[in-house]
Short mmCIF file of C-alpha atoms in Angstrom, two decimals:
data_model
loop_
_atom_site.label_atom_id
_atom_site.label_comp_id
_atom_site.label_asym_id
_atom_site.label_seq_id
_atom_site.Cartn_x
_atom_site.Cartn_y
_atom_site.Cartn_z
CA UNK A 1 50.65 50.41 97.66
CA UNK A 2 54.36 50.63 96.91
CA UNK A 3 56.51 53.73 97.18
CA UNK A 4 58.21 54.60 93.91
CA UNK A 5 61.91 53.82 93.99
CA UNK A 6 64.56 56.22 92.67
CA UNK A 7 65.89 53.66 90.16
CA UNK A 8 62.47 53.82 88.46
CA UNK A 9 63.28 57.32 87.21
CA UNK A 10 66.16 57.79 84.80
CA UNK A 11 67.95 61.04 84.00
CA UNK A 12 69.56 61.93 80.66
CA UNK A 13 71.65 64.93 79.65
CA UNK A 14 72.22 66.08 76.08
CA UNK A 15 76.01 66.52 75.79
CA UNK A 16 76.02 67.04 72.00
CA UNK A 17 77.08 70.43 70.75
CA UNK A 18 74.19 71.33 68.45
CA UNK A 19 73.16 67.69 68.03
CA UNK A 20 71.02 65.30 70.04
CA UNK A 21 73.42 63.11 72.03
CA UNK A 22 71.73 62.05 75.28
CA UNK A 23 73.82 60.24 77.89
CA UNK A 24 72.58 58.46 80.99
CA UNK A 25 73.17 60.18 84.34
CA UNK A 26 73.66 57.02 86.39
CA UNK A 27 77.05 55.83 87.58
CA UNK A 28 78.84 58.69 89.30
CA UNK A 29 75.71 60.47 90.48
CA UNK A 30 74.85 59.89 94.11
CA UNK A 31 71.94 62.33 94.10
CA UNK A 32 69.72 64.07 91.55
CA UNK A 33 66.71 65.59 93.26
CA UNK A 34 63.62 67.20 91.77
CA UNK A 35 62.65 70.49 93.42
CA UNK A 36 59.59 72.15 91.81
CA UNK A 37 59.68 75.06 94.32
CA UNK A 38 56.19 76.45 93.82
CA UNK A 39 56.04 80.24 93.92
CA UNK A 40 52.92 81.61 95.53
CA UNK A 41 50.90 84.76 95.04
CA UNK A 42 48.42 86.16 97.52
CA UNK A 43 45.59 88.65 97.43
CA UNK A 44 43.16 89.85 100.06
CA UNK A 45 39.65 90.61 98.92
CA UNK A 46 37.64 93.32 100.67
CA UNK A 47 35.04 90.85 101.93
CA UNK A 48 37.64 88.53 103.55
CA UNK A 49 39.86 88.87 106.60
CA UNK A 50 42.34 86.35 105.24
CA UNK A 51 44.28 86.29 102.01
CA UNK A 52 43.63 83.97 99.09
CA UNK A 53 46.76 82.16 97.93
CA UNK A 54 47.52 80.67 94.54
CA UNK A 55 50.43 79.02 92.80
CA UNK A 56 51.75 81.59 90.34
CA UNK A 57 54.82 79.87 88.93
CA UNK A 58 57.62 77.43 89.67
CA UNK A 59 61.34 77.94 90.28
CA UNK A 60 62.48 74.40 89.38
CA UNK A 61 65.93 73.03 90.09
CA UNK A 62 67.56 69.64 90.49
CA UNK A 63 70.33 69.61 93.11
CA UNK A 64 72.93 66.98 92.26
CA UNK A 65 75.96 65.34 93.84
CA UNK A 66 78.46 63.21 91.96
CA UNK A 67 81.71 61.34 92.26
CA UNK A 68 84.26 62.58 89.73
CA UNK A 69 84.20 59.54 87.43
CA UNK A 70 85.21 61.25 84.21
CA UNK A 71 84.86 58.07 82.17
CA UNK A 72 81.09 58.67 82.54
CA UNK A 73 80.07 61.14 79.81
CA UNK A 74 77.51 63.09 81.84
CA UNK A 75 79.97 63.55 84.73
CA UNK A 76 82.72 64.57 82.30
CA UNK A 77 80.41 67.14 80.66
CA UNK A 78 79.50 68.73 83.99
CA UNK A 79 83.12 68.70 85.23
CA UNK A 80 84.17 70.44 82.00
CA UNK A 81 81.61 73.21 82.60
CA UNK A 82 82.93 73.75 86.14
CA UNK A 83 86.64 73.54 85.37
CA UNK A 84 86.43 75.90 82.42
CA UNK A 85 83.91 78.13 84.23
CA UNK A 86 81.64 78.14 81.20
CA UNK A 87 78.76 80.61 81.08
CA UNK A 88 75.63 81.30 79.06
CA UNK A 89 74.75 78.77 76.36
CA UNK A 90 78.04 76.94 76.96
CA UNK A 91 76.72 75.95 80.41
CA UNK A 92 73.30 74.81 79.18
CA UNK A 93 71.88 71.50 77.97
CA UNK A 94 68.62 69.65 77.48
CA UNK A 95 67.71 67.42 80.42
CA UNK A 96 65.20 64.54 80.37
CA UNK A 97 63.59 62.78 83.35
CA UNK A 98 62.14 59.40 82.31
CA UNK A 99 59.46 57.47 84.22
CA UNK A 100 60.60 53.86 83.88
CA UNK A 101 57.63 52.75 85.99
CA UNK A 102 55.25 54.21 83.41
CA UNK A 103 53.69 52.33 80.53
CA UNK A 104 56.15 51.88 77.68
CA UNK A 105 54.78 52.74 74.23
CA UNK A 106 56.23 52.47 70.72
CA UNK A 107 57.81 55.92 71.37
CA UNK A 108 59.34 54.87 74.70
CA UNK A 109 58.59 55.67 78.34
CA UNK A 110 56.71 58.74 79.59
CA UNK A 111 59.19 61.58 80.03
CA UNK A 112 59.60 65.31 80.43
CA UNK A 113 62.31 67.48 78.95
CA UNK A 114 63.51 71.01 79.59
CA UNK A 115 66.49 73.21 78.94
CA UNK A 116 68.71 73.62 82.02
CA UNK A 117 71.59 75.83 83.05
CA UNK A 118 74.20 73.67 84.78
CA UNK A 119 75.43 75.36 87.95
CA UNK A 120 78.58 73.68 89.25
CA UNK A 121 78.86 74.78 92.88
CA UNK A 122 81.97 72.98 94.10
CA UNK A 123 84.49 70.19 93.77
CA UNK A 124 85.45 68.83 97.17
CA UNK A 125 87.82 66.29 98.70
CA UNK A 126 85.79 63.50 100.26
CA UNK A 127 88.39 61.43 102.14
CA UNK A 128 90.75 61.54 99.17
CA UNK A 129 88.11 61.18 96.46
CA UNK A 130 86.93 64.21 94.50
CA UNK A 131 83.19 64.84 94.46
CA UNK A 132 81.18 67.58 92.84
CA UNK A 133 77.85 69.22 93.48
CA UNK A 134 75.56 71.82 91.98
CA UNK A 135 72.16 72.36 90.46
CA UNK A 136 70.39 71.90 87.18
CA UNK A 137 68.42 75.15 86.90
CA UNK A 138 65.21 75.16 84.85
CA UNK A 139 64.97 77.40 81.79
CA UNK A 140 61.40 77.65 80.56
CA UNK A 141 58.69 75.03 80.87
CA UNK A 142 58.69 71.24 80.66
CA UNK A 143 57.91 69.51 77.37
CA UNK A 144 56.01 66.28 77.97
CA UNK A 145 56.41 63.24 75.77
CA UNK A 146 58.25 59.96 75.52
CA UNK A 147 61.90 58.91 75.68
CA UNK A 148 63.26 55.85 73.89
CA UNK A 149 65.97 54.53 76.22
CA UNK A 150 67.54 52.41 73.45
CA UNK A 151 67.68 55.05 70.68
CA UNK A 152 68.06 57.87 73.25
CA UNK A 153 65.52 60.10 71.53
CA UNK A 154 62.74 62.30 72.92
CA UNK A 155 59.39 62.77 71.16
CA UNK A 156 56.76 65.22 72.35
CA UNK A 157 53.25 63.97 73.14
CA UNK A 158 52.11 65.42 69.82
CA UNK A 159 54.61 63.09 68.10
CA UNK A 160 57.24 65.67 67.11
CA UNK A 161 60.74 65.54 68.43
#
């Protein structure tokens, strides 16, 4: 039994304004986590002393850290949001997490996509080099499907796109 390695999951960000233009979030990023953050609900029934807990929703985010390598399109896009202090739709994008360890099909690798708000928290001096950090904040639910890493296109499980 092998532990899945981080390089077996690839991250893509749509940097196209109104068009589908996915770029790889690789070089420059030193961390992109996946935090589902389950939100619980609880209820106590009259015949029980203890409460019954359930998962009611999720408050998903993806904390990231990056070196400011602006020749990398995804880094440049995020830096632009932070520098210009963009808000609303101007600070949003589609994000795709691809399972490169999954079985590749004619449509690509298994993947999930969602709209995210890009929160740029800070740019800091790390021994003379500028780094940045923040969070990709989930907007709505995941769409499940497949991502073609060559064509850089996402298709839903139903075959749409």
